[in-house]
Amino acid sequence: MNYLELINKCLVELNYKQVNAFSELTKNDHKKLKNILNILNSEICGFDRWSFLLRKAELVLPENTGEIENSIDGRIETLIADGAKFDYYDDFETFFVNSQPQNTYSLFNDKILLPIFNKDKNIEILYYTKNCAKSSEGVEKYSMEYADDSSLIPDPFAEPLLVYGACMRLKGNPQHVRFNYWYSMYKEALANMRARISASMDEAPSVKLHRR
């Protein structure tokens, strides 16, 4: 379901008139909905280690150097060098004097810090992308901007999570006649997503909807 379709679904739930084109979204509530959908989308995507956001990248660590440019567009989950998993070590200063624990890496500004090897090393990185949306061509991006953009949250979870969540946020009133319905549908979709697409069976991701 694309951005315009999500907005029209929200308008139906709110008993507002639907629009035929993205250019018609000019009213204050239209603008609020557009903003709320992106905020909610980014919060859900960024809250936990969702498997649908997991990506893989490969970098090369040149010989006789202990750092490479951090081109990873997200949060590093696993780093593998020379077939071994390296653990994150937060004391980056130890890497500058080569006194860090074995099989560790750290981050400093825009660099990934690693041990110094006497030959080039292939570095494999698993990470959670910070992108939350994609274009109609499948190009990932941080937020939905155009009518045919869509969320990275998989169907059928994106529609109920974003539509019912956005309606709750726009109204922000538990006394609203449809608030409890929106909330129950949101919770049901969230429970289904937790059960089906967590990164691990041992995890129980949760997403909180903050009222305003």
GROMACS .gro file of C-alpha atoms in nm, residues 19-168:
model
  150
   19VAL     CA    1  -0.857   1.266  -0.256
   20ASN     CA    2  -0.786   1.161  -0.613
   21ALA     CA    3  -0.436   1.305  -0.636
   22PHE     CA    4  -0.147   1.377  -0.402
   23SER     CA    5  -0.163   1.745  -0.499
   24GLU     CA    6  -0.507   1.771  -0.334
   25LEU     CA    7  -0.361   1.714   0.013
   26THR     CA    8  -0.361   2.081   0.108
   27LYS     CA    9  -0.571   2.103   0.426
   28ASN     CA   10  -0.415   2.121   0.772
   29ASP     CA   11  -0.530   1.771   0.867
   30HIS     CA   12  -0.388   1.638   0.539
   31LYS     CA   13  -0.049   1.785   0.625
   32LYS     CA   14  -0.070   1.652   0.980
   33LEU     CA   15  -0.153   1.304   0.853
   34LYS     CA   16   0.140   1.304   0.613
   35ASN     CA   17   0.373   1.401   0.895
   36ILE     CA   18   0.223   1.160   1.149
   37LEU     CA   19   0.247   0.864   0.910
   38ASN     CA   20   0.619   0.925   0.860
   39ILE     CA   21   0.688   0.978   1.230
   40LEU     CA   22   0.499   0.662   1.322
   41ASN     CA   23   0.665   0.465   1.043
   42SER     CA   24   1.014   0.567   1.154
   43GLU     CA   25   0.938   0.498   1.520
   44ILE     CA   26   0.814   0.147   1.449
   45CYS     CA   27   1.108   0.069   1.220
   46GLY     CA   28   1.365   0.211   1.459
   47PHE     CA   29   1.230   0.075   1.782
   48ASP     CA   30   1.365  -0.279   1.757
   49ARG     CA   31   1.566  -0.533   1.562
   50TRP     CA   32   1.308  -0.614   1.295
   51SER     CA   33   1.426  -0.877   1.049
   52PHE     CA   34   1.276  -0.692   0.750
   53LEU     CA   35   1.533  -0.416   0.806
   54LEU     CA   36   1.834  -0.649   0.813
   55ARG     CA   37   2.087  -0.584   0.536
   56LYS     CA   38   2.434  -0.710   0.442
   57ALA     CA   39   2.738  -0.515   0.324
   58GLU     CA   40   3.094  -0.608   0.236
   59LEU     CA   41   3.392  -0.377   0.290
   60VAL     CA   42   3.768  -0.417   0.250
   61LEU     CA   43   4.014  -0.332   0.526
   62PRO     CA   44   4.344  -0.241   0.356
   63GLU     CA   45   4.663  -0.400   0.485
   64ASN     CA   46   4.859  -0.227   0.759
   65THR     CA   47   4.574   0.004   0.854
   66GLY     CA   48   4.327  -0.027   1.138
   67GLU     CA   49   4.036   0.177   1.012
   68ILE     CA   50   3.792   0.198   0.724
   69GLU     CA   51   3.526   0.450   0.626
   70ASN     CA   52   3.196   0.368   0.792
   71SER     CA   53   2.961   0.360   0.495
   72ILE     CA   54   2.698   0.155   0.680
   73ASP     CA   55   2.364   0.336   0.663
   74GLY     CA   56   2.220   0.203   0.986
   75ARG     CA   57   2.300   0.010   1.305
   76ILE     CA   58   2.566  -0.262   1.289
   77GLU     CA   59   2.444  -0.598   1.419
   78THR     CA   60   2.731  -0.832   1.331
   79LEU     CA   61   3.083  -0.778   1.195
   80ILE     CA   62   3.281  -1.069   1.054
   81ALA     CA   63   3.648  -1.047   0.956
   82ASP     CA   64   3.858  -1.336   0.831
   83GLY     CA   65   3.574  -1.577   0.907
   84ALA     CA   66   3.552  -1.475   1.273
   85LYS     CA   67   3.285  -1.270   1.446
   86PHE     CA   68   3.413  -0.950   1.605
   87ASP     CA   69   3.242  -0.801   1.909
   88TYR     CA   70   3.181  -0.429   1.955
   89TYR     CA   71   3.414  -0.265   2.210
   90ASP     CA   72   3.325   0.086   2.317
   91ASP     CA   73   3.671   0.198   2.431
   92PHE     CA   74   3.783   0.322   2.090
   93GLU     CA   75   4.102   0.477   2.229
   94THR     CA   76   4.258   0.133   2.278
   95PHE     CA   77   4.251   0.082   1.900
   96PHE     CA   78   4.480   0.380   1.846
   97VAL     CA   79   4.751   0.212   2.054
   98ASN     CA   80   4.664  -0.139   1.932
   99SER     CA   81   4.578  -0.263   2.282
  100GLN     CA   82   4.214  -0.361   2.226
  101PRO     CA   83   4.084  -0.709   2.318
  102GLN     CA   84   4.114  -0.979   2.054
  103ASN     CA   85   3.842  -1.000   1.786
  104THR     CA   86   3.683  -0.666   1.862
  105TYR     CA   87   3.595  -0.354   1.666
  106SER     CA   88   3.490  -0.003   1.760
  107LEU     CA   89   3.346   0.314   1.604
  108PHE     CA   90   3.500   0.660   1.602
  109ASN     CA   91   3.335   0.947   1.416
  110ASP     CA   92   3.287   0.811   1.061
  111LYS     CA   93   3.537   0.527   1.096
  112ILE     CA   94   3.517   0.158   1.184
  113LEU     CA   95   3.822   0.067   1.393
  114LEU     CA   96   3.974  -0.280   1.362
  115PRO     CA   97   4.303  -0.459   1.436
  116ILE     CA   98   4.589  -0.404   1.194
  117PHE     CA   99   4.649  -0.694   0.954
  118ASN     CA  100   4.945  -0.752   0.723
  119LYS     CA  101   4.715  -0.811   0.426
  120ASP     CA  102   4.380  -0.689   0.296
  121LYS     CA  103   4.080  -0.832   0.479
  122ASN     CA  104   3.722  -0.873   0.358
  123ILE     CA  105   3.480  -0.742   0.617
  124GLU     CA  106   3.120  -0.867   0.619
  125ILE     CA  107   2.865  -0.657   0.805
  126LEU     CA  108   2.506  -0.734   0.893
  127TYR     CA  109   2.315  -0.421   0.986
  128TYR     CA  110   1.970  -0.277   1.038
  129THR     CA  111   1.906  -0.007   0.782
  130LYS     CA  112   1.794   0.332   0.908
  131ASN     CA  113   1.570   0.365   0.603
  132CYS     CA  114   1.199   0.323   0.666
  133ALA     CA  115   1.047   0.364   0.320
  134LYS     CA  116   1.106   0.295  -0.047
  135SER     CA  117   1.016   0.442  -0.383
  136SER     CA  118   0.803   0.266  -0.644
  137GLU     CA  119   1.131   0.151  -0.803
  138GLY     CA  120   1.239  -0.011  -0.477
  139VAL     CA  121   1.501   0.251  -0.386
  140GLU     CA  122   1.515   0.276  -0.008
  141LYS     CA  123   1.478   0.613   0.162
  142TYR     CA  124   1.420   0.747   0.511
  143SER     CA  125   1.066   0.878   0.468
  144MET     CA  126   0.771   0.870   0.232
  145GLU     CA  127   0.758   1.180   0.013
  146TYR     CA  128   0.562   1.097  -0.301
  147ALA     CA  129   0.227   0.932  -0.368
  148ASP     CA  130   0.375   0.600  -0.481
  149ASP     CA  131   0.631   0.568  -0.200
  150SER     CA  132   0.563   0.295   0.056
  151SER     CA  133   0.675   0.178   0.400
  152LEU     CA  134   0.936  -0.093   0.451
  153ILE     CA  135   0.702  -0.251   0.706
  154PRO     CA  136   0.571  -0.563   0.530
  155ASP     CA  137   0.213  -0.609   0.427
  156PRO     CA  138  -0.029  -0.688   0.579
  157PHE     CA  139   0.113  -0.515   0.890
  158ALA     CA  140   0.184  -0.172   0.743
  159GLU     CA  141  -0.178  -0.080   0.672
  160PRO     CA  142  -0.331  -0.145   1.016
  161LEU     CA  143  -0.026  -0.023   1.210
  162LEU     CA  144   0.008   0.303   1.020
  163VAL     CA  145  -0.357   0.378   0.945
  164TYR     CA  146  -0.503   0.305   1.288
  165GLY     CA  147  -0.196   0.443   1.466
  166ALA     CA  148  -0.210   0.766   1.265
  167CYS     CA  149  -0.582   0.811   1.331
  168MET     CA  150  -0.522   0.773   1.705
   0.00000   0.00000   0.00000
